[in-house]
XYZ file of C-alpha atoms in Angstrom:
389
model
C 82.314 173.553 102.371
C 85.538 173.908 100.434
C 85.462 172.589 96.903
C 88.006 170.200 95.409
C 89.589 171.214 92.126
C 90.285 168.228 89.943
C 93.230 168.192 87.589
C 91.888 168.295 84.004
C 92.496 164.989 82.233
C 94.530 166.586 79.447
C 96.889 168.136 82.009
C 97.263 164.852 83.839
C 97.888 162.987 80.591
C 100.486 165.546 79.534
C 102.262 165.259 82.889
C 102.488 161.485 82.578
C 103.235 161.199 78.865
C 104.327 164.437 77.229
C 107.786 164.797 75.691
C 107.591 168.601 75.922
C 110.881 169.927 77.387
C 109.091 171.917 80.120
C 107.235 168.805 81.316
C 110.370 166.656 81.238
C 112.315 169.290 83.155
C 109.535 169.649 85.730
C 109.670 165.884 86.340
C 113.419 166.081 86.904
C 113.122 169.005 89.319
C 110.349 167.263 91.262
C 112.345 164.043 91.518
C 115.525 165.834 92.587
C 113.700 167.711 95.345
C 111.978 164.656 96.815
C 113.531 162.745 99.700
C 113.899 159.119 98.582
C 112.501 156.085 100.349
C 113.272 152.391 100.152
C 110.721 149.566 100.149
C 111.843 146.094 101.222
C 109.831 143.168 99.856
C 110.214 139.963 101.845
C 108.694 136.741 100.533
C 105.788 135.504 102.594
C 106.856 132.653 104.830
C 109.822 134.420 106.369
C 113.515 134.564 105.505
C 113.693 130.830 104.800
C 110.844 130.892 102.301
C 113.081 129.950 99.378
C 112.945 133.326 97.590
C 115.201 136.375 97.666
C 114.386 139.505 99.608
C 114.031 142.407 97.195
C 114.255 146.147 97.723
C 113.438 149.157 95.601
C 114.413 152.739 96.346
C 114.585 156.120 94.673
C 112.235 157.455 92.014
C 108.619 156.765 92.936
C 107.651 155.356 89.523
C 109.604 152.216 90.331
C 106.980 151.162 92.865
C 104.557 150.607 89.978
C 106.953 149.829 87.127
C 109.840 147.855 88.660
C 109.133 146.296 92.046
C 105.873 144.536 91.033
C 107.647 142.933 88.068
C 110.527 141.667 90.196
C 108.058 140.313 92.743
C 106.101 138.556 90.018
C 109.294 136.959 88.700
C 110.278 135.949 92.222
C 107.044 133.997 92.399
C 106.193 134.514 96.071
C 103.853 136.725 98.041
C 105.241 139.932 99.493
C 105.465 141.579 102.895
C 106.479 145.222 102.515
C 108.279 147.590 104.852
C 109.171 151.147 103.897
C 111.375 153.860 105.316
C 112.961 157.130 104.331
C 116.583 157.024 103.248
C 119.157 159.128 101.414
C 120.553 159.052 97.902
C 123.995 158.308 99.365
C 122.671 155.205 101.161
C 120.931 154.057 97.989
C 124.079 154.601 95.938
C 126.233 152.242 98.008
C 123.546 149.755 99.080
C 123.361 150.708 102.765
C 119.693 151.627 102.377
C 118.629 147.959 102.251
C 121.145 145.920 104.208
C 118.573 143.178 104.873
C 117.839 142.646 101.172
C 119.517 140.346 98.684
C 118.892 142.523 95.613
C 118.397 146.290 95.496
C 116.941 148.182 92.528
C 117.422 151.944 92.523
C 115.603 154.366 90.241
C 117.580 157.552 89.719
C 117.987 160.450 87.345
C 120.464 160.062 84.498
C 122.619 162.891 85.798
C 122.990 161.096 89.140
C 123.837 157.715 87.601
C 127.446 156.580 87.080
C 128.578 156.316 83.480
C 129.420 152.652 84.002
C 128.042 150.291 86.607
C 129.996 149.743 89.848
C 130.998 146.280 90.983
C 128.086 143.854 91.539
C 125.792 146.247 89.672
C 124.122 146.674 86.312
C 123.005 150.000 84.859
C 119.756 149.801 82.890
C 117.374 152.256 81.267
C 114.352 152.775 83.499
C 112.060 151.874 80.603
C 112.430 151.190 76.905
C 110.196 152.152 73.995
C 109.298 149.817 71.119
C 108.198 151.264 67.785
C 107.851 150.155 64.174
C 108.591 152.444 61.210
C 106.053 152.068 58.413
C 106.333 152.976 54.747
C 103.743 153.493 52.038
C 103.486 149.772 51.203
C 101.209 147.952 53.688
C 102.622 144.576 52.628
C 106.057 145.513 53.932
C 104.590 145.364 57.440
C 103.987 141.628 57.181
C 107.581 141.055 56.099
C 108.800 142.386 59.458
C 107.208 139.460 61.269
C 109.053 136.316 62.198
C 108.438 133.508 59.713
C 106.253 131.587 62.157
C 104.147 134.644 63.028
C 103.823 135.546 59.339
C 102.549 132.076 58.432
C 100.075 132.020 61.324
C 98.772 135.478 60.432
C 98.162 134.572 56.778
C 96.488 131.277 57.673
C 94.158 132.651 60.351
C 93.317 135.858 58.499
C 91.396 133.685 56.048
C 90.137 130.893 58.304
C 88.815 133.263 60.986
C 87.603 135.927 58.523
C 89.440 138.700 60.351
C 88.769 142.353 59.507
C 89.690 145.674 61.106
C 86.984 148.160 62.138
C 87.481 151.831 62.979
C 84.894 152.834 65.596
C 83.775 156.430 66.091
C 81.022 156.673 68.726
C 81.463 157.223 72.465
C 79.284 154.169 73.011
C 81.965 152.184 71.172
C 84.594 153.657 73.499
C 82.709 152.662 76.656
C 82.024 149.205 75.245
C 85.740 148.739 74.621
C 86.804 150.185 77.970
C 84.364 148.138 80.086
C 84.035 144.979 78.009
C 87.609 144.504 76.809
C 90.254 146.743 78.331
C 89.405 146.639 82.027
C 88.716 142.875 82.138
C 91.971 142.190 80.283
C 94.018 144.327 82.678
C 92.340 142.712 85.664
C 92.749 139.133 84.453
C 96.306 139.421 83.189
C 97.920 141.752 85.700
C 95.864 141.510 88.892
C 97.131 144.019 91.488
C 99.947 145.192 89.197
C 97.531 146.427 86.505
C 98.169 149.966 85.245
C 95.890 151.878 82.931
C 94.493 155.233 81.903
C 91.536 156.511 83.916
C 88.276 156.489 81.920
C 87.838 160.267 81.549
C 91.455 160.725 80.515
C 91.182 157.853 78.018
C 88.062 159.413 76.504
C 89.404 162.961 76.264
C 93.086 162.375 75.533
C 92.994 159.154 73.538
C 89.616 158.496 71.928
C 88.979 162.129 70.943
C 92.552 162.551 69.725
C 93.097 159.188 68.163
C 91.554 156.059 66.718
C 89.664 153.156 68.284
C 90.110 149.865 66.439
C 88.186 146.636 66.785
C 89.243 143.317 65.347
C 86.291 141.332 64.034
C 86.245 137.583 63.484
C 83.361 136.490 61.269
C 81.732 139.828 62.069
C 82.138 139.635 65.860
C 84.273 142.084 67.826
C 86.871 140.018 69.667
C 89.598 142.565 70.494
C 90.219 146.292 70.528
C 92.993 148.876 70.683
C 92.760 152.561 71.506
C 95.510 154.629 69.897
C 96.510 158.286 70.003
C 97.589 160.238 66.923
C 100.684 162.376 67.468
C 101.701 163.935 64.176
C 102.710 161.128 61.812
C 102.948 158.618 64.671
C 100.201 156.319 65.894
C 100.697 155.490 69.578
C 99.145 152.261 70.878
C 97.893 153.093 74.365
C 95.125 150.736 75.562
C 94.274 147.212 74.459
C 91.946 144.407 75.423
C 90.175 141.284 74.290
C 86.558 140.256 74.689
C 85.805 139.712 78.394
C 89.549 139.556 79.094
C 89.716 135.928 77.962
C 92.822 133.856 77.250
C 91.817 132.227 73.953
C 92.702 135.252 71.780
C 96.311 135.040 72.961
C 96.580 131.406 71.936
C 94.887 131.949 68.573
C 97.038 134.850 67.384
C 94.235 137.392 67.643
C 96.431 140.023 69.273
C 99.177 139.643 66.678
C 96.612 139.885 63.863
C 95.309 143.123 65.298
C 98.774 144.648 65.523
C 99.540 143.686 61.928
C 96.275 145.119 60.600
C 96.818 148.361 62.535
C 100.353 148.656 61.160
C 98.934 148.207 57.668
C 96.206 150.786 58.376
C 98.909 153.253 59.450
C 100.817 152.667 56.214
C 97.668 153.158 54.142
C 96.909 156.459 55.900
C 100.316 158.041 55.406
C 101.696 157.602 58.915
C 105.398 156.896 59.336
C 105.631 155.126 62.694
C 103.591 153.063 65.112
C 104.650 153.331 68.749
C 103.915 149.978 70.383
C 104.445 151.494 73.842
C 107.183 150.260 76.137
C 108.121 148.099 79.080
C 110.751 147.467 81.703
C 114.170 146.421 80.293
C 113.886 142.689 81.034
C 113.914 140.088 78.274
C 111.620 137.897 80.371
C 108.814 140.452 80.025
C 106.109 138.655 78.071
C 105.175 141.893 76.318
C 108.750 142.332 75.082
C 108.959 138.814 73.689
C 105.561 139.219 72.016
C 106.302 142.583 70.416
C 109.801 141.487 69.412
C 108.088 139.328 66.758
C 107.332 142.585 64.904
C 111.023 143.507 64.899
C 110.517 146.907 66.562
C 113.201 149.500 67.163
C 114.321 149.710 70.799
C 114.897 153.271 72.010
C 114.581 155.326 75.145
C 111.113 156.847 75.655
C 110.569 160.420 74.480
C 108.974 161.484 77.765
C 110.418 161.888 81.274
C 111.526 158.247 81.400
C 114.306 159.123 78.938
C 116.192 160.819 81.766
C 115.740 158.021 84.295
C 117.983 155.041 84.959
C 117.715 151.818 86.939
C 120.603 150.442 88.960
C 120.444 146.762 89.933
C 122.781 145.983 92.825
C 123.281 142.484 94.234
C 123.898 142.575 97.995
C 124.183 138.854 98.776
C 125.226 135.830 96.732
C 122.506 133.248 97.283
C 121.117 130.434 95.138
C 117.817 132.308 94.940
C 119.500 135.480 93.660
C 121.363 133.433 91.068
C 118.091 131.829 89.988
C 116.437 135.227 89.612
C 119.293 136.776 87.657
C 119.627 133.803 85.337
C 115.896 133.633 84.636
C 115.629 137.341 83.850
C 118.265 138.582 81.400
C 118.231 142.340 80.941
C 118.862 145.121 78.472
C 121.701 147.073 80.078
C 124.227 149.702 79.081
C 127.485 148.260 77.830
C 130.851 148.880 79.487
C 131.197 152.229 77.680
C 127.810 153.381 78.975
C 126.626 154.339 75.503
C 124.827 151.382 73.899
C 122.228 148.866 75.025
C 123.094 145.185 75.017
C 121.415 142.003 76.206
C 123.047 140.617 79.358
C 122.681 136.919 80.171
C 123.840 135.474 83.493
C 124.999 131.892 83.920
C 127.060 129.577 86.104
C 127.942 125.890 86.176
C 124.426 124.904 87.309
C 122.378 127.544 85.478
C 122.678 127.879 81.708
C 122.098 131.287 80.161
C 118.464 131.857 79.117
C 119.320 132.560 75.481
C 115.871 131.261 74.526
C 114.719 134.731 75.634
C 115.826 136.527 72.497
C 116.876 140.154 72.126
C 117.397 140.715 68.404
C 115.924 144.138 67.583
C 117.272 147.333 66.040
C 118.672 149.485 68.827
C 120.262 146.614 70.754
C 123.942 146.323 69.883
C 124.535 142.697 70.839
C 124.735 140.338 73.788
C 127.094 139.650 76.672
C 127.349 136.530 78.835
C 128.229 137.184 82.480
C 129.603 134.442 84.728
C 127.881 134.707 88.094
C 130.929 133.403 89.929
C 132.903 136.394 88.655
C 130.100 138.945 88.910
C 129.235 138.068 92.524
C 132.780 137.447 93.734
C 133.396 139.077 97.113
C 129.763 139.275 98.240
C 128.465 137.593 101.406
C 127.277 134.093 100.565
C 124.658 131.722 101.961
C 124.733 127.939 102.087
C 123.970 126.587 98.604
C 120.584 125.043 98.081
C 120.564 121.623 96.366
C 119.433 121.219 93.719
C 119.296 124.711 92.249
C 115.807 125.832 91.289
C 114.946 125.674 87.614
C 114.666 129.161 86.025
C 111.110 130.435 85.804
C 109.577 130.694 82.342
C 107.944 133.988 81.290
């Protein structure tokens, strides 16, 4: 019988995460050589189900990073259909004529410098990181006032301490008892994670496993990788994947204590990992409380872009755009700015804040002007209230 050669976990991790120029270039060559496809996501219940029809095409990573998020924000089940297409059809929207909104993942060199009409040009992903100095107390000062007060109050009342764990038994306890249940409970089918062997070899053995203890009990954990003077947060979880730690500030306390640990051990930066460029991402709003710097990722995602193209002007599309402001390139194509949509019936969701280093400012876009000239459907009355993150 022929044998199957498995890709070593360190090679697989490097392919997915490395910023080495050879790896980044190999990703670009692979993407350029692949024939693109387009996936159309129709809401369950048919075309009159009260939700927009979405489509994603282009770079394959968008099927795990972009489309599931848009479907989650749409708030309806999905029926998928997929077909091969061409980059030319994706570029002008012909690839998904039955959809209301088309997202296209493409290489930076193939993206226009500024977005065409009815389009926004976004980074494919963003990275969030916090610089740390030698004074651990400076970390706390980065927090919002409310988060700072809650951290100080609960650090004492809950007797919170940080533990550095070193045994493989600790790793498996974290992976099975915290990380996997948390991913399953919070993200369901959209959960993404590092495979166990890769996490053991590439993270645990090359990084630090932290546990947060409350009155001596382990209630949360984070597995981080050390890369030079940077600590990279990679996997996280709470005891049994429960919800109470999110309400009590446990996660924030753990981040703060890890930032302070990094300062005490001479590190200069903590990479909080990244997310899709939508202000309605819960992870963005949570990590924004630590005032992180917003940059492009160092790995292959740096050279990827996301084009959002509206194909039809419908009340449901307007609801979705208004409820999900984005981080997009400005009209010069050089800086990131927060873009908020609005119209007479839908106020801009400025409660979803953007203020972080690396974001130049904000821009309000009138939907009547942005969507002018598109095919329209009969307005729905009343307009749906924007979904909360």
